[in-house]
Rosetta silent file (secondary structure, phi, psi, omega in degrees, C-alpha in Angstrom):
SEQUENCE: XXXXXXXXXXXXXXXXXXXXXXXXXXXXXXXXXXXXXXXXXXXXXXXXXXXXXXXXXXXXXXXXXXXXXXXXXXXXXXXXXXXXXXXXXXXXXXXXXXXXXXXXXXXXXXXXXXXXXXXXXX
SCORE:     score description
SCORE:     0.000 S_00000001
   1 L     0.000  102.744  171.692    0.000    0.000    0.000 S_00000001
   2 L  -103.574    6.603 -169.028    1.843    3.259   -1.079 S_00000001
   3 L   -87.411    8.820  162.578   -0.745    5.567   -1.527 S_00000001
   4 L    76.286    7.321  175.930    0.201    6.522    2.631 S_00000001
   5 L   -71.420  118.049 -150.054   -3.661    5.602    3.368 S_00000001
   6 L   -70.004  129.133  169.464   -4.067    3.911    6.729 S_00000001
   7 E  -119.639  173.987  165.847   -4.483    0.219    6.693 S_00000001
   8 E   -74.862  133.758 -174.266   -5.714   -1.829   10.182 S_00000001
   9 L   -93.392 -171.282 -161.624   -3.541   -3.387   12.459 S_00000001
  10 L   -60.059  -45.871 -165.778   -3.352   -6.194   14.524 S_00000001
  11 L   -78.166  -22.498 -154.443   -5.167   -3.974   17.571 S_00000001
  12 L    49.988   60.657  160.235   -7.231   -2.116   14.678 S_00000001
  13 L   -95.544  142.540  169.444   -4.993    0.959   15.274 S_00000001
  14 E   -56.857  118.449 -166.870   -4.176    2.363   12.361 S_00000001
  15 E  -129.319  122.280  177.038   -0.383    1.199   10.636 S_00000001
  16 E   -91.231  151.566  153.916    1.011    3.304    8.067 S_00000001
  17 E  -152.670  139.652 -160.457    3.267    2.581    4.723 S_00000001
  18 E  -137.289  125.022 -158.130    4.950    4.860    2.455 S_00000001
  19 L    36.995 -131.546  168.179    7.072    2.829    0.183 S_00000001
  20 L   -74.085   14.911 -173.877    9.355    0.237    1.549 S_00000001
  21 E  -112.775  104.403  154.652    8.543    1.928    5.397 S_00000001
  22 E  -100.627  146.530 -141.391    5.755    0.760    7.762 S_00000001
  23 E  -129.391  106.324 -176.544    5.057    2.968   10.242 S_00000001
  24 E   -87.002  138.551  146.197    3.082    1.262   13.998 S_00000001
  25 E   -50.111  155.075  167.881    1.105    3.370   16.606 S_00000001
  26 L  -125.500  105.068 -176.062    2.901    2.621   19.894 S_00000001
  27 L   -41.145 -165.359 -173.617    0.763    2.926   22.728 S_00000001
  28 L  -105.371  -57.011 -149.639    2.289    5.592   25.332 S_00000001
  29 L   -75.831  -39.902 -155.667    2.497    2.879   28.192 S_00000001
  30 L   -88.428   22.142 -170.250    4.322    0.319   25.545 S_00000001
  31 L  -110.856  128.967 -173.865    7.395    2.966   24.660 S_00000001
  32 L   -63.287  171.953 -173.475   10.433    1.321   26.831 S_00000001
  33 L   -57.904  -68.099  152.090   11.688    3.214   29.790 S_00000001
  34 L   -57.299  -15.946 -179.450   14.641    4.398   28.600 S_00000001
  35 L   -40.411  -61.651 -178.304   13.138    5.677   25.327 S_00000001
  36 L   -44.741  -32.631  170.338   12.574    9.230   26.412 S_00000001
  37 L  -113.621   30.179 -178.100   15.892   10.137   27.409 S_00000001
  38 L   -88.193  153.260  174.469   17.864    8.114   25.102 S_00000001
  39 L   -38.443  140.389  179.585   20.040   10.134   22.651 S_00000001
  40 L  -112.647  157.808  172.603   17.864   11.363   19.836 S_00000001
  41 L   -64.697  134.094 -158.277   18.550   11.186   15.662 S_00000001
  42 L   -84.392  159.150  170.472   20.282   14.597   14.292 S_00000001
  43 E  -101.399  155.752 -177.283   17.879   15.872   11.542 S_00000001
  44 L   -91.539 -111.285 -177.653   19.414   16.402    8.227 S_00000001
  45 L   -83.805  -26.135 -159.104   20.588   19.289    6.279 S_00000001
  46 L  -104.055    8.402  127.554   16.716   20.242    5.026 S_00000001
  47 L   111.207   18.273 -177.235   15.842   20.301    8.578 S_00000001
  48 L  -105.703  158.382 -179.806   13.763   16.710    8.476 S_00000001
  49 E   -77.605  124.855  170.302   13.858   13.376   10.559 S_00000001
  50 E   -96.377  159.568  177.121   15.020   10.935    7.985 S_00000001
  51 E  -118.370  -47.064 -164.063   13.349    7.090    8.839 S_00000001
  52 E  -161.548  155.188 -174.808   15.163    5.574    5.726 S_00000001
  53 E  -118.967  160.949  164.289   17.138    6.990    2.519 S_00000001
  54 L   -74.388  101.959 -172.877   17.377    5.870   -1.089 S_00000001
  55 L   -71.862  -21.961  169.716   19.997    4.162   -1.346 S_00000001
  56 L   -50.861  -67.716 -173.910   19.544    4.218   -5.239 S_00000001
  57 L  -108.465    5.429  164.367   17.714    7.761   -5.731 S_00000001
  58 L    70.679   -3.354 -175.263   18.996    9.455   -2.791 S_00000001
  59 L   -81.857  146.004 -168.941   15.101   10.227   -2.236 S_00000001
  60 E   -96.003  157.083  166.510   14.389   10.376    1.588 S_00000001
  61 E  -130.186  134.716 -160.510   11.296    9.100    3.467 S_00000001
  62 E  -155.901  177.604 -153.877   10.891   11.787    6.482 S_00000001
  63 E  -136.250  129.355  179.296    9.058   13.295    8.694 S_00000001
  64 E   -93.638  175.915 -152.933    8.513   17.553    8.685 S_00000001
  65 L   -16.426 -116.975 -161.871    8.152   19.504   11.731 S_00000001
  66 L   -31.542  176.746  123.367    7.971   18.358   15.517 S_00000001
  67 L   147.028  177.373 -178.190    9.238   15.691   16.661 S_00000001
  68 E  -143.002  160.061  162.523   12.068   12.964   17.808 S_00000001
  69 E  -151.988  138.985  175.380   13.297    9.666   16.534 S_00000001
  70 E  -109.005   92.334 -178.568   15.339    7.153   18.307 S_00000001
  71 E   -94.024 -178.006 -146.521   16.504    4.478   17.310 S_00000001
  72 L  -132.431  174.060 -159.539   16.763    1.277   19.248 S_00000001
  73 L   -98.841  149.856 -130.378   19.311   -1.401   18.930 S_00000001
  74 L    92.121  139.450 -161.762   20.234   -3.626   16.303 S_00000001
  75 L   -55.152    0.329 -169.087   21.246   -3.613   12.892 S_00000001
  76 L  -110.875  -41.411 -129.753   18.399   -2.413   10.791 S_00000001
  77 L   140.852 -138.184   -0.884   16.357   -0.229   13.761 S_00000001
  78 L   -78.220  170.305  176.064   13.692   -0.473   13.789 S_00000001
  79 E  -108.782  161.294  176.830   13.534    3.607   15.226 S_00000001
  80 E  -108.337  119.723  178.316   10.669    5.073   17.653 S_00000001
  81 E   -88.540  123.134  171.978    9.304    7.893   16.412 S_00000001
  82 E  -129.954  106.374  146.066    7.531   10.429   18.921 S_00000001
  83 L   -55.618   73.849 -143.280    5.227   13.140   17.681 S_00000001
  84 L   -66.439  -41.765  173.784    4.157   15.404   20.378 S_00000001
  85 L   -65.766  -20.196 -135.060    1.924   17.441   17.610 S_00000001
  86 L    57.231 -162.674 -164.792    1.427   14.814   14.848 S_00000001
  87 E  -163.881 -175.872  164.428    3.459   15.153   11.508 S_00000001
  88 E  -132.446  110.381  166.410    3.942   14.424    8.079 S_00000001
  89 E  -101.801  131.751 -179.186    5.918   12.008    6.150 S_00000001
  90 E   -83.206  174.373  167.024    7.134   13.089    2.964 S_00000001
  91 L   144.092  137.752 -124.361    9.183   11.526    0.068 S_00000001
  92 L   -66.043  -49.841 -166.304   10.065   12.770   -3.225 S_00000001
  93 L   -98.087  -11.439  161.789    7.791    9.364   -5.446 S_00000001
  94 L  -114.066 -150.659 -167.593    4.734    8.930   -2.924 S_00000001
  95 L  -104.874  149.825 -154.631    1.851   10.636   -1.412 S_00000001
  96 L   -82.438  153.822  174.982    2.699   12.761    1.974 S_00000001
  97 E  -114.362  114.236  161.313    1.472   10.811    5.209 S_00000001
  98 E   -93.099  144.285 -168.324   -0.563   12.778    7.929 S_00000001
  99 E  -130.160  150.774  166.201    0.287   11.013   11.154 S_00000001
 100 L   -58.814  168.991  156.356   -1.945   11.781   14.635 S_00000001
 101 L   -87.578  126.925 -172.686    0.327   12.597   17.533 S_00000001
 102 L   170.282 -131.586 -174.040    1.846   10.090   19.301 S_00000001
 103 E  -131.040  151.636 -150.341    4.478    7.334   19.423 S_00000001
 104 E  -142.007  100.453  157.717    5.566    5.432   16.075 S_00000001
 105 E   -72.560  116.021  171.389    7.807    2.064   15.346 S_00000001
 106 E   -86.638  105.690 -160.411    9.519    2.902   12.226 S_00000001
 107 E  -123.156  124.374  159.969   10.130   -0.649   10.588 S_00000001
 108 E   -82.479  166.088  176.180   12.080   -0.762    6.762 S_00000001
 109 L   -69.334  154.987  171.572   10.960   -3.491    4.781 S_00000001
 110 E  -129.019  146.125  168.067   13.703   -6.658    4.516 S_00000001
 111 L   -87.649 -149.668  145.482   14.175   -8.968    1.752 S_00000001
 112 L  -147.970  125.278  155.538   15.441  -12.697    2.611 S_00000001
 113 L   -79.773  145.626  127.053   18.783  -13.876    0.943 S_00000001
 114 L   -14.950   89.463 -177.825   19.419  -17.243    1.510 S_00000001
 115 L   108.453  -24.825  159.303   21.720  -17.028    4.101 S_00000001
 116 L  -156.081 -173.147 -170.666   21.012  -13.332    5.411 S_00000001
 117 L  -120.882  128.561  150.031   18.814  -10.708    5.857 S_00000001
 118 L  -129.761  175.665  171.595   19.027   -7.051    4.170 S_00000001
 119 E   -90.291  167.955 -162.263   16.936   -4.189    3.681 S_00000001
 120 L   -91.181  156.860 -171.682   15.187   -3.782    0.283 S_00000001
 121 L   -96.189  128.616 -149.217   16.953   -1.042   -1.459 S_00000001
 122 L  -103.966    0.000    0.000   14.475    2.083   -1.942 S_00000001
């Protein structure tokens, strides 16, 4: 689903995806302990939170004003996204995402190699 339109989740909370990016509500009570004060992700030159870049086209998938993202450990992510206002995610080939305010698991998509795991290349 790339058209950034809300599909139903597990909970039947709303789960977003904008390309090769799915995007979870996080309840408030289920964001770990440490989240809040853990070091947060610098924004980049254009003054947005990137969640994942092209490695191909260099096109970004990101999020404009408010907000923090964190990411949490391991090699891929996934990052926590918090939105005290809601937001928007942007990128250059789909349709902009309005997101409610709140808390976000940012998950890229993975392919499966035989033998490993990568992310799909945007």
């Amino acid at each position: 689903m790339d058209s950034g339109a809300p599909c139903a989740g597990a909970e039947g909370r709303a789960m977003y995806r904008q390309g090769d990016v799915l995007i979870v509500p996080v309840a408030d009570e289920a964001v770990p302990s440490h989240v809040p004060d853990a070091p947060k992700e610098p924004r980049d030159a254009r003054g947005r939170l990137v969640l994942a870049l092209g490695e191909v086209t260099g096109h970004a998938h990101a999020v404009v004003g408010r907000g923090e993202l964190v990411r949490e450990p391991g090699p891929f992510g996934p990052f926590l996204l918090h939105l005290p206002d809601g937001g928007r995610v942007v990128h250059e080939e789909h349709a902009a995402i309005a997101l409610p305010r709140g808390w976000y698991r940012v998950v890229r998509q993975r392919e499966y190699v035989p033998g490993s795991v990568r992310l799909v290349a945007d």
